PDB file of C-alpha atoms in Angstrom:
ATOM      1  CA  UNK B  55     222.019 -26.977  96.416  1.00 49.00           C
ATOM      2  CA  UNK B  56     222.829 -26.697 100.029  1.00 45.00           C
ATOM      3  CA  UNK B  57     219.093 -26.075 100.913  1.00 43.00           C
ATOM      4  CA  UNK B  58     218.491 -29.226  98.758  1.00 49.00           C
ATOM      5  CA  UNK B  59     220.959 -31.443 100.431  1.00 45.00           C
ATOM      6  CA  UNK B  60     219.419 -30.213 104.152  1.00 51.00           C
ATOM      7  CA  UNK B  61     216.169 -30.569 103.189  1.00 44.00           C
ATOM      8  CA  UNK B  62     216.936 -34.559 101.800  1.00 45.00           C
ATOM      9  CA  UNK B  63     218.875 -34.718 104.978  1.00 46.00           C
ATOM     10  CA  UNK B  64     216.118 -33.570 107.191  1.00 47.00           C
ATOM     11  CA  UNK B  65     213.382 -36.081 105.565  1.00 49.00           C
ATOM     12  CA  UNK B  66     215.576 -38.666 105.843  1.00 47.00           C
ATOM     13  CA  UNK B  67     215.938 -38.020 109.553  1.00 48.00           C
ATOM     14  CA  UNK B  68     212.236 -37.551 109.994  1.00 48.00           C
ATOM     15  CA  UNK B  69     211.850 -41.536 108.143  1.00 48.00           C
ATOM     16  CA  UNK B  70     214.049 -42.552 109.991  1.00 47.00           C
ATOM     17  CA  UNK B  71     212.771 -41.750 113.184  1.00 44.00           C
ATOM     18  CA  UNK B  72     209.034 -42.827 111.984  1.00 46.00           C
ATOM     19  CA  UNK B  73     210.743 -46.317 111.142  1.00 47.00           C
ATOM     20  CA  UNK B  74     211.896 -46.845 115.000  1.00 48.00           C
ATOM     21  CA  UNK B  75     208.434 -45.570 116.064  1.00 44.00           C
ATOM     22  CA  UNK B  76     206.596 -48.306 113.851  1.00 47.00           C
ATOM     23  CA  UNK B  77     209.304 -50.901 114.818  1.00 43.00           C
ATOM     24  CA  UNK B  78     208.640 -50.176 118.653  1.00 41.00           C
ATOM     25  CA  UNK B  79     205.431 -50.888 117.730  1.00 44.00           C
ATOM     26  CA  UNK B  80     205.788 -54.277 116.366  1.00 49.00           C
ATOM     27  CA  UNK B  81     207.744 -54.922 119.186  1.00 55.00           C
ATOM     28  CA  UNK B  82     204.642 -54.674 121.662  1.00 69.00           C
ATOM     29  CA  UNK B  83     204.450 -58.989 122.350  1.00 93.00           C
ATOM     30  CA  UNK B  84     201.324 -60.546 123.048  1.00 96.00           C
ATOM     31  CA  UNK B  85     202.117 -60.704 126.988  1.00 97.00           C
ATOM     32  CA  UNK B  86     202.777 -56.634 126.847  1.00 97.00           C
ATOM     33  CA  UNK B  87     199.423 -56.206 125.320  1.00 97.00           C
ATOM     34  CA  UNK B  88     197.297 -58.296 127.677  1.00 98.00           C
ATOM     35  CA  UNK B  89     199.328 -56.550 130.741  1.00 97.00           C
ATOM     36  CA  UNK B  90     198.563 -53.177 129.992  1.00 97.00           C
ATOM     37  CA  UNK B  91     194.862 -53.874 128.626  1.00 97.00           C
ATOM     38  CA  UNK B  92     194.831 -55.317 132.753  1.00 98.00           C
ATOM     39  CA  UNK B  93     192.150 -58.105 130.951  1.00 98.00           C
ATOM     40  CA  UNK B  94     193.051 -61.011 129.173  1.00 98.00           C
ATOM     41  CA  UNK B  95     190.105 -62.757 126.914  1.00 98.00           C
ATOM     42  CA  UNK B  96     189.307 -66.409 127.048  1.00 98.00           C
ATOM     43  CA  UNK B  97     187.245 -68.081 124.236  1.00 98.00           C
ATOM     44  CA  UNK B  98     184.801 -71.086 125.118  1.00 98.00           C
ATOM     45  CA  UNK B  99     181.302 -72.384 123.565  1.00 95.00           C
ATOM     46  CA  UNK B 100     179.252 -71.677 127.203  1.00 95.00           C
ATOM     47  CA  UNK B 101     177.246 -74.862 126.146  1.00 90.00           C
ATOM     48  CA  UNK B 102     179.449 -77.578 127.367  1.00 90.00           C
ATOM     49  CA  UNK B 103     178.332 -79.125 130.716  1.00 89.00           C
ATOM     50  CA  UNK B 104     180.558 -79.380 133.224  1.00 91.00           C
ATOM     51  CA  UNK B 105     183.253 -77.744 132.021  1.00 95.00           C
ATOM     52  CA  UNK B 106     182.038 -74.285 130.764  1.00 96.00           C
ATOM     53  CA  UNK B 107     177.964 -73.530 130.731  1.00 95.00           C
ATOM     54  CA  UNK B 108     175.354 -71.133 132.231  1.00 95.00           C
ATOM     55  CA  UNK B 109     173.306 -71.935 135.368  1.00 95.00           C
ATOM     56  CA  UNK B 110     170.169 -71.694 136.209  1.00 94.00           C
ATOM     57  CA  UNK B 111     170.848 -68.205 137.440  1.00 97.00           C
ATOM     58  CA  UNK B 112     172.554 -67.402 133.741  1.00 97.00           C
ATOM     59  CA  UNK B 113     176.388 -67.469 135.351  1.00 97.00           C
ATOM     60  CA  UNK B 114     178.789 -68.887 133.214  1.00 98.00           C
ATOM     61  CA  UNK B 115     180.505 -71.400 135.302  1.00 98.00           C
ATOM     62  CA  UNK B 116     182.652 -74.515 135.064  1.00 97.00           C
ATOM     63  CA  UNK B 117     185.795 -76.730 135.089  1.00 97.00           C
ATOM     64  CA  UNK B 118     187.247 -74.599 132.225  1.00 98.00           C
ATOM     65  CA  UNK B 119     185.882 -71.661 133.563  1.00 98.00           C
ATOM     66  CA  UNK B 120     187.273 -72.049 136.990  1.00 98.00           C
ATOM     67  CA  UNK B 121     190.556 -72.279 135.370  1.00 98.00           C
ATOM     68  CA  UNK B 122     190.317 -69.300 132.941  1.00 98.00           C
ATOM     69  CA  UNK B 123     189.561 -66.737 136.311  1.00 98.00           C
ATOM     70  CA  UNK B 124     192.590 -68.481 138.284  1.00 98.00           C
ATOM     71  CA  UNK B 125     194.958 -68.074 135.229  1.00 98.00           C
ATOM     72  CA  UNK B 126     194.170 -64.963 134.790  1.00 98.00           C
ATOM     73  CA  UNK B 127     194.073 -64.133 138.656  1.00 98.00           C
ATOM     74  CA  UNK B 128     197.810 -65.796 138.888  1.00 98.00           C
ATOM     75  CA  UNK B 129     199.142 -63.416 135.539  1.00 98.00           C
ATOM     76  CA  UNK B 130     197.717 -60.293 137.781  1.00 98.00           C
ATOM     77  CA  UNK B 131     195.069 -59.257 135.127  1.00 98.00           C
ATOM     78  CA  UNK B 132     191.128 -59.283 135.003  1.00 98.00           C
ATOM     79  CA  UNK B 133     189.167 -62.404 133.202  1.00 98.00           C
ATOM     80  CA  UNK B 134     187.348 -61.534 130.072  1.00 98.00           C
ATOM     81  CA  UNK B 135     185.039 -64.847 129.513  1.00 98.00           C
ATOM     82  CA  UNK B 136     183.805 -64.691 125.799  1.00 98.00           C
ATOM     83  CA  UNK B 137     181.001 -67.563 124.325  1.00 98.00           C
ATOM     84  CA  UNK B 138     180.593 -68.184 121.225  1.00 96.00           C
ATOM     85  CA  UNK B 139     180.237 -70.612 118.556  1.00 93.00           C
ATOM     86  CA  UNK B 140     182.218 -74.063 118.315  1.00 94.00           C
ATOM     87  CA  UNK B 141     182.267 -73.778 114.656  1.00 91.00           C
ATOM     88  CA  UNK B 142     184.134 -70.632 113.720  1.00 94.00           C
ATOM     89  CA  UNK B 143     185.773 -70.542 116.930  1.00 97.00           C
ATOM     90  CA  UNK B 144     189.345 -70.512 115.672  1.00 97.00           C
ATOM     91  CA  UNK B 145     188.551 -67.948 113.500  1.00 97.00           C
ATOM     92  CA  UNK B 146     187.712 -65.573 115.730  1.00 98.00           C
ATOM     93  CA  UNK B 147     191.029 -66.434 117.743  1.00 98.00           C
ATOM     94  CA  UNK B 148     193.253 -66.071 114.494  1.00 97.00           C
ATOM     95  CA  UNK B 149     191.188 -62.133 114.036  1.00 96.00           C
ATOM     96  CA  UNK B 150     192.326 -61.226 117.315  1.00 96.00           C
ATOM     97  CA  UNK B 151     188.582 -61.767 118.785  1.00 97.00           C
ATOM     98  CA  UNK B 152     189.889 -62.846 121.827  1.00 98.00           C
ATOM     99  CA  UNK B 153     193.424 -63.943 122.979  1.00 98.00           C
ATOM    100  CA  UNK B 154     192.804 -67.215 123.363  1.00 98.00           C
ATOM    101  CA  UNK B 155     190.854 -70.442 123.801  1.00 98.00           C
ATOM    102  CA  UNK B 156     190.062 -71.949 127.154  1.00 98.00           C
ATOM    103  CA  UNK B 157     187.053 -74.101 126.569  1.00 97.00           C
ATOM    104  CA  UNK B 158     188.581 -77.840 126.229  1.00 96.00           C
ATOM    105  CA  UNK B 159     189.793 -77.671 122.641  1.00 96.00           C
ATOM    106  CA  UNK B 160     191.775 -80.984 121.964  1.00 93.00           C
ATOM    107  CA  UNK B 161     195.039 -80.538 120.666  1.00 95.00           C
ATOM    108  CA  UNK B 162     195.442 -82.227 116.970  1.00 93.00           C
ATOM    109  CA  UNK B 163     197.782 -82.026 114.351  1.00 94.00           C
ATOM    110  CA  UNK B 164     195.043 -80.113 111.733  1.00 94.00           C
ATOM    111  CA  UNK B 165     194.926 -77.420 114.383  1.00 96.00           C
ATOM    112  CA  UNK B 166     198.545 -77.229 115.186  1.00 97.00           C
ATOM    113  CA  UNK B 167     199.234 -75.910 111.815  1.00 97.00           C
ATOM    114  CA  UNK B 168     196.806 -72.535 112.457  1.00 98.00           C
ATOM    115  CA  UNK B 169     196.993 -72.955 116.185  1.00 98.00           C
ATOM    116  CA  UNK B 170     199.650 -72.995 118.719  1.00 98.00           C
ATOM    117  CA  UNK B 171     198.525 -74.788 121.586  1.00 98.00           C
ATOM    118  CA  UNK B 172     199.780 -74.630 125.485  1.00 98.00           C
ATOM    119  CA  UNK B 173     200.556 -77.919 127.866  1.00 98.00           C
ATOM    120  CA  UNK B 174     197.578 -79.659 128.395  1.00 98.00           C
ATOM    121  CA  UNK B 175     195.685 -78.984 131.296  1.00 98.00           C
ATOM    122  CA  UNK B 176     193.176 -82.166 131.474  1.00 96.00           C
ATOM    123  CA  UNK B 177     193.227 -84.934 129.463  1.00 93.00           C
ATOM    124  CA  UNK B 178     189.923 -87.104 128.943  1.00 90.00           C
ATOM    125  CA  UNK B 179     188.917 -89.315 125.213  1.00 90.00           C
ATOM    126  CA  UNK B 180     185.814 -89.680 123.073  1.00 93.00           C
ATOM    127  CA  UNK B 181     183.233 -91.516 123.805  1.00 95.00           C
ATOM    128  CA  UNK B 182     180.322 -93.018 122.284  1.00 97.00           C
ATOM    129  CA  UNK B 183     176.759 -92.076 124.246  1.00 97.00           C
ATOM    130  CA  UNK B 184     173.414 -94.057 123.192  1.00 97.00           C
ATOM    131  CA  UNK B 185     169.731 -94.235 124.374  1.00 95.00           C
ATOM    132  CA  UNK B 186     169.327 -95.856 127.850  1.00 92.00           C
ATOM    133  CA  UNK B 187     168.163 -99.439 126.627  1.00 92.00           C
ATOM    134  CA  UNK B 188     169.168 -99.266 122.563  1.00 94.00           C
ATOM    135  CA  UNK B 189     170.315-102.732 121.186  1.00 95.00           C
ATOM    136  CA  UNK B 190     174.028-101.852 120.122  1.00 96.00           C
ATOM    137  CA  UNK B 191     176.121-103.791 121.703  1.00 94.00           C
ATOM    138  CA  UNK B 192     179.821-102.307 120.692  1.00 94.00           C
ATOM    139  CA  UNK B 193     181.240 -99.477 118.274  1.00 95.00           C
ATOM    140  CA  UNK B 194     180.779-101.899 115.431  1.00 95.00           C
ATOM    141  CA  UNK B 195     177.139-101.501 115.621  1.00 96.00           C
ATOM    142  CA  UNK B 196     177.190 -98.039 114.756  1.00 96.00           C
ATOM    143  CA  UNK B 197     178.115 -98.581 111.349  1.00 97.00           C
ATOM    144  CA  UNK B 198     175.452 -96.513 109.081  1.00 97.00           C
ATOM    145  CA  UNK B 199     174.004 -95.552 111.863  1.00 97.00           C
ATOM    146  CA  UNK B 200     173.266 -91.776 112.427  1.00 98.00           C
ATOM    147  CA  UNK B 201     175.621 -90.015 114.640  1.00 98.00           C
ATOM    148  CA  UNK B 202     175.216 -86.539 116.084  1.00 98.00           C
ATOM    149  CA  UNK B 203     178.165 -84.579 117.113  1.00 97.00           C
ATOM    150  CA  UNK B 204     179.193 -80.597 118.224  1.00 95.00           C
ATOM    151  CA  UNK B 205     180.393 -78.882 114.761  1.00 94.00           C
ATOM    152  CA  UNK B 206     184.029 -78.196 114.509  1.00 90.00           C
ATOM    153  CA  UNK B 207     185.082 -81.145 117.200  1.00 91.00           C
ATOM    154  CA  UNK B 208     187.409 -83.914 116.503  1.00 90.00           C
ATOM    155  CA  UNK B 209     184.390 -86.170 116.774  1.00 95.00           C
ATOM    156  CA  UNK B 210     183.068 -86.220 113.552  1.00 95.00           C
ATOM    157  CA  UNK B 211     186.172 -87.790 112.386  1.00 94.00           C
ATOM    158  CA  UNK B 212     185.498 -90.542 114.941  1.00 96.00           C
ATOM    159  CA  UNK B 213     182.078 -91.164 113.730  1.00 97.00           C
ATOM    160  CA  UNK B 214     183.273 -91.467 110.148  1.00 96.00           C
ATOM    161  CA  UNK B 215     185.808 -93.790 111.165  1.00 96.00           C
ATOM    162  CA  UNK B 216     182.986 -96.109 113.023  1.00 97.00           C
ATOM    163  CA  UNK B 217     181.208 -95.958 109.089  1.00 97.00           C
ATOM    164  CA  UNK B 218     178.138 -94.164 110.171  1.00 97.00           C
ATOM    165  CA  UNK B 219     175.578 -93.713 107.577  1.00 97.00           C
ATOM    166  CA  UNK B 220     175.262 -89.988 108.395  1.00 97.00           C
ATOM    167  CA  UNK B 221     176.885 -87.264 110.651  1.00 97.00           C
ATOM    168  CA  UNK B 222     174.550 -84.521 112.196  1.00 97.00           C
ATOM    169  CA  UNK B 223     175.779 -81.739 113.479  1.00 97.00           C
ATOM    170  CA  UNK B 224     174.874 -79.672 116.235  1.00 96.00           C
ATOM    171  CA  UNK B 225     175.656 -76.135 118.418  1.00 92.00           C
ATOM    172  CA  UNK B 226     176.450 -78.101 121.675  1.00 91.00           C
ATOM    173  CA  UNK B 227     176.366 -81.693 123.240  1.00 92.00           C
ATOM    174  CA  UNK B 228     172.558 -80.232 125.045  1.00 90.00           C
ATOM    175  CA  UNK B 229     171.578 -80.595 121.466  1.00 94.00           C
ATOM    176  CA  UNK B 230     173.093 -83.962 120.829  1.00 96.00           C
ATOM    177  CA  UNK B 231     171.931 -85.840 123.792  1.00 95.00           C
ATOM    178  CA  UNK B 232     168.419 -83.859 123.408  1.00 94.00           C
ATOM    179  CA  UNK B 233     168.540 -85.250 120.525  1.00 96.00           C
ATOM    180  CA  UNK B 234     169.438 -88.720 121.000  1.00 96.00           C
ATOM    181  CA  UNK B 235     167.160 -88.957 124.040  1.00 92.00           C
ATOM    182  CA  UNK B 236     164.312 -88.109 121.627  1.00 93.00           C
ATOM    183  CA  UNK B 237     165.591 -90.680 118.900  1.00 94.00           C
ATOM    184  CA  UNK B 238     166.452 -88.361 115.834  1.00 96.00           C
ATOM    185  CA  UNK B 239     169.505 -89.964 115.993  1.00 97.00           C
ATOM    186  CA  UNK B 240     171.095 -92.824 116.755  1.00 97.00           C
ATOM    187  CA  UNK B 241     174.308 -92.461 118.938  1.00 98.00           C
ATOM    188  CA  UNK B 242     176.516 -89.269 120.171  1.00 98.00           C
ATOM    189  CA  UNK B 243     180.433 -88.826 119.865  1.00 97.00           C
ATOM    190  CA  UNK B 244     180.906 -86.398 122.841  1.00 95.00           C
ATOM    191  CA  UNK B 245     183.278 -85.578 125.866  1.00 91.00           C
ATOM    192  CA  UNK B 246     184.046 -88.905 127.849  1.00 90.00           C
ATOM    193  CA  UNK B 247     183.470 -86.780 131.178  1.00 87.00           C
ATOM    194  CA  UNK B 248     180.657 -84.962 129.129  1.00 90.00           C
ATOM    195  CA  UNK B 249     178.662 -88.089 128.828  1.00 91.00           C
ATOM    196  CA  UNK B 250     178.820 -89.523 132.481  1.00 87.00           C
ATOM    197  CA  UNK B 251     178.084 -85.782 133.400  1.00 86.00           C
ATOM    198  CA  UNK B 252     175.381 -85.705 131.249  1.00 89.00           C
ATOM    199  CA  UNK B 253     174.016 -89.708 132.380  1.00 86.00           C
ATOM    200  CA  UNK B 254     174.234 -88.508 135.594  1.00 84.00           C
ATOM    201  CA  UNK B 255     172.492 -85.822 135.733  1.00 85.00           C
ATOM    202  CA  UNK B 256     169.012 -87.623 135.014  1.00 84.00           C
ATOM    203  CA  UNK B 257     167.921 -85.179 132.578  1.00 88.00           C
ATOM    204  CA  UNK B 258     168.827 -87.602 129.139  1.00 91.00           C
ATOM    205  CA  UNK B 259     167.899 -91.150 129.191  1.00 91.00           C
ATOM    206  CA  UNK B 260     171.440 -92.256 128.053  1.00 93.00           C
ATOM    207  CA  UNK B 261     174.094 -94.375 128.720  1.00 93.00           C
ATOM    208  CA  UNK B 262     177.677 -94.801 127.579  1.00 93.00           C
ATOM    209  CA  UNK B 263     178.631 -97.332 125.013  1.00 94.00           C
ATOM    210  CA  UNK B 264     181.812 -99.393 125.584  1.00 91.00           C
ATOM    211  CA  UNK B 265     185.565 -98.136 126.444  1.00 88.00           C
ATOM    212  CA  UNK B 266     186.962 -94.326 125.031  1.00 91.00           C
ATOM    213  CA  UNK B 267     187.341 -94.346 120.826  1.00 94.00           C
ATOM    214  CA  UNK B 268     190.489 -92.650 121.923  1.00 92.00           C
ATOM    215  CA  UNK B 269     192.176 -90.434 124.471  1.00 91.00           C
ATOM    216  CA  UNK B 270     192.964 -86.489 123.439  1.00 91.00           C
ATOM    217  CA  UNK B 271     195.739 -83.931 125.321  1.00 95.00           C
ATOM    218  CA  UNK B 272     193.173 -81.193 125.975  1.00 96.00           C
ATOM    219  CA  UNK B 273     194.912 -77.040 126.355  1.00 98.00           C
ATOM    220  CA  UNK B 274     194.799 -73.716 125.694  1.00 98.00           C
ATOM    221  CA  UNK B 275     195.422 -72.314 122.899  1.00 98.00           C
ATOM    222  CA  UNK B 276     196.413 -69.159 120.655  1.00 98.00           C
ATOM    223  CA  UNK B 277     197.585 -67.056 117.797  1.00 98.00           C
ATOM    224  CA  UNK B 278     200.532 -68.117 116.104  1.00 97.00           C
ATOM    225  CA  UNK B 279     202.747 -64.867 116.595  1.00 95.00           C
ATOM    226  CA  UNK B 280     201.699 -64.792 120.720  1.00 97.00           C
ATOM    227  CA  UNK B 281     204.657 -66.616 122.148  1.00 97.00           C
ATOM    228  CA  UNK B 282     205.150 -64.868 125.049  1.00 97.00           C
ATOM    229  CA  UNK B 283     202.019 -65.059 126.189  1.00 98.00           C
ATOM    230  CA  UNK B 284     201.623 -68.582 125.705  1.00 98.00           C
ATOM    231  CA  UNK B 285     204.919 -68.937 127.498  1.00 98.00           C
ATOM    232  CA  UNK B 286     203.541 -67.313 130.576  1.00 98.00           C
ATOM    233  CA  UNK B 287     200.152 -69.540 130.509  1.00 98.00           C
ATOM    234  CA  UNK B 288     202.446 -72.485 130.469  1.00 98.00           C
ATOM    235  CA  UNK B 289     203.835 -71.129 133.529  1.00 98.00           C
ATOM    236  CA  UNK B 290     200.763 -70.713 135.593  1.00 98.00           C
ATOM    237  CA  UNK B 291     199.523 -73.673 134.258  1.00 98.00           C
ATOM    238  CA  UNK B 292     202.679 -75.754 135.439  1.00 98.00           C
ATOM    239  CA  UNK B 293     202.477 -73.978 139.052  1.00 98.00           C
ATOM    240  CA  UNK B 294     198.756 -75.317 139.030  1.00 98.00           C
ATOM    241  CA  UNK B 295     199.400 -78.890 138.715  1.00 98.00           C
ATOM    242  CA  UNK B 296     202.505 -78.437 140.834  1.00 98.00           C
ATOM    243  CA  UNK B 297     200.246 -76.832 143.945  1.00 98.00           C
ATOM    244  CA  UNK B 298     196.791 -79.195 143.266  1.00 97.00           C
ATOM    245  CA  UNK B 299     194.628 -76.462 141.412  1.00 98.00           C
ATOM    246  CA  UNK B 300     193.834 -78.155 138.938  1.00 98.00           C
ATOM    247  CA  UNK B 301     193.186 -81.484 140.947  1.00 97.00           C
ATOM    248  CA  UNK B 302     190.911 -79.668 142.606  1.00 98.00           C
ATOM    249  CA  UNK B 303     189.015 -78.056 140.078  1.00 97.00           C
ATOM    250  CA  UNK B 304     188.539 -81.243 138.459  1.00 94.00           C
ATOM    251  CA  UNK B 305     187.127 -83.099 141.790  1.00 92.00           C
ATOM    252  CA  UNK B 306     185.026 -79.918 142.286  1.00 95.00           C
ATOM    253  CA  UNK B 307     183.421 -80.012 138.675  1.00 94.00           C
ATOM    254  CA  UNK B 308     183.994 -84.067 137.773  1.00 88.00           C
ATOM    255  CA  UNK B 309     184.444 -85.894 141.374  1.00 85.00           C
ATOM    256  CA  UNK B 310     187.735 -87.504 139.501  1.00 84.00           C
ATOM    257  CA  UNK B 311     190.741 -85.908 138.374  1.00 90.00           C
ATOM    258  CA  UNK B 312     191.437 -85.443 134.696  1.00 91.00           C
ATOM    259  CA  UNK B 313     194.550 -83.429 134.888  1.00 93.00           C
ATOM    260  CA  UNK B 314     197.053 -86.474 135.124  1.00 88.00           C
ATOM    261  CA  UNK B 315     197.494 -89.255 132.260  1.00 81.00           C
TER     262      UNK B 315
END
């Protein structure tokens, strides 16, 4: 009986002691992992001109890019730039792809309930793009129209709203303005600052069609369960407005500055 009770005793113990181990585990935060991996991985699409896209010489570079290296540079750790598709995008965030999302993702309410999202770090609105010379005079005229927009943006809802006939959807805004340039469709819900980027540039025979749809709070964002490493991006992000980072990032990439309302 004795050797019984000892050996209960002693596997008890030994659960015991398992249990803390697991629990120290769990205890690892999101900030704690990033910190000792010396990295920390930053989600974009790396086909949205100016703010995150590949050169000429392949680089990825950008507005969001540019802020994703001095982020990371100001938490002490190494950037890990990852592209990939707009469309499943969140998905791959929410499977621990990547730890979070720096690639101008708009904060809305649909995405707030998968998503936690940082303090915005540019703001900017979408904006209807047509073909240099088209006869639509407002965002009335777009009504049944066909619209092409990125897949997975807030934009489609915009086009929907404006009653186009049909909403095409696309890997980046190159497609939608190649596209549009070419005719296969009629207008493009895109980036305000993507647009005049993209008018400018004198590759797209475009032009921009009337005031913003609507203004968005653009950030970073991440898992639900990664609080403390959200907390510390809100700090670095709140020194770089402070000091004029971001303002000028912004006049670097954009030759305005998006960070303030």
């Amino acid at each position: 009986m004795k050797f019984r009770l000892r050996f209960l005793a002693a596997m008890l113990a030994s659960l015991f002691v398992l249990s803390l181990v697991g629990c120290s585990e769990e205890k690892v935060d999101s900030l704690s992992r990033v910190e000792k991996a010396g990295e920390v991985s930053f989600a974009m699409s790396g086909g949205y001109p100016p703010f995150n896209f590949y050169n000429t010489e392949n680089q990825l570079v950008g507005f969001d890019v540019d802020v994703a290296k001095e982020v990371a540079k100001r938490m002490g750790v190494e950037l890990n730039p990852v592209t990939t598709e707009w469309s499943g995008i969140i998905e791959g965030l929410r499977s621990g792809a990547y730890d979070g999302i720096l690639g101008s993702m708009a904060v809305t309410p649909e995405r707030q309930k998968v998503v936690n999202f940082s303090d915005p770090y540019y703001y900017s609105g979408a904006q209807l793009v047509v073909k240099e010379g088209s006869p639509f005079e407002s965002a009335e005229d777009i009504k049944g129209k066909i619209v092409g927009v990125v897949t997975g943006t807030t934009f489609a809802n915009d086009a929907e709203k404006l009653g186009a006939g049909e909403v095409k959807l696309y890997k980046d805004d190159t497609q939608t303005l190649t596209e549009l340039a070419s005719g296969v469709v009629d207008a493009v819900i895109t980036d305000r600052v993507v647009g005049v980027n993209a008018m400018n540039s004198g590759k797209f025979d475009i032009e921009l069609l009337g005031a913003p749809l609507r203004s968005e709070d653009i950030a970073v964002a991440f898992k639900k369960e990664d609080d403390t490493l959200l907390k510390k991006v809100n700090e670095v992000l709140a020194e770089m407005h402070e000091d004029g980072t971001l303002t000028h990032f912004s006049r670097k990439w954009l030759n305005t500055d998006i960070t303030t309302k």
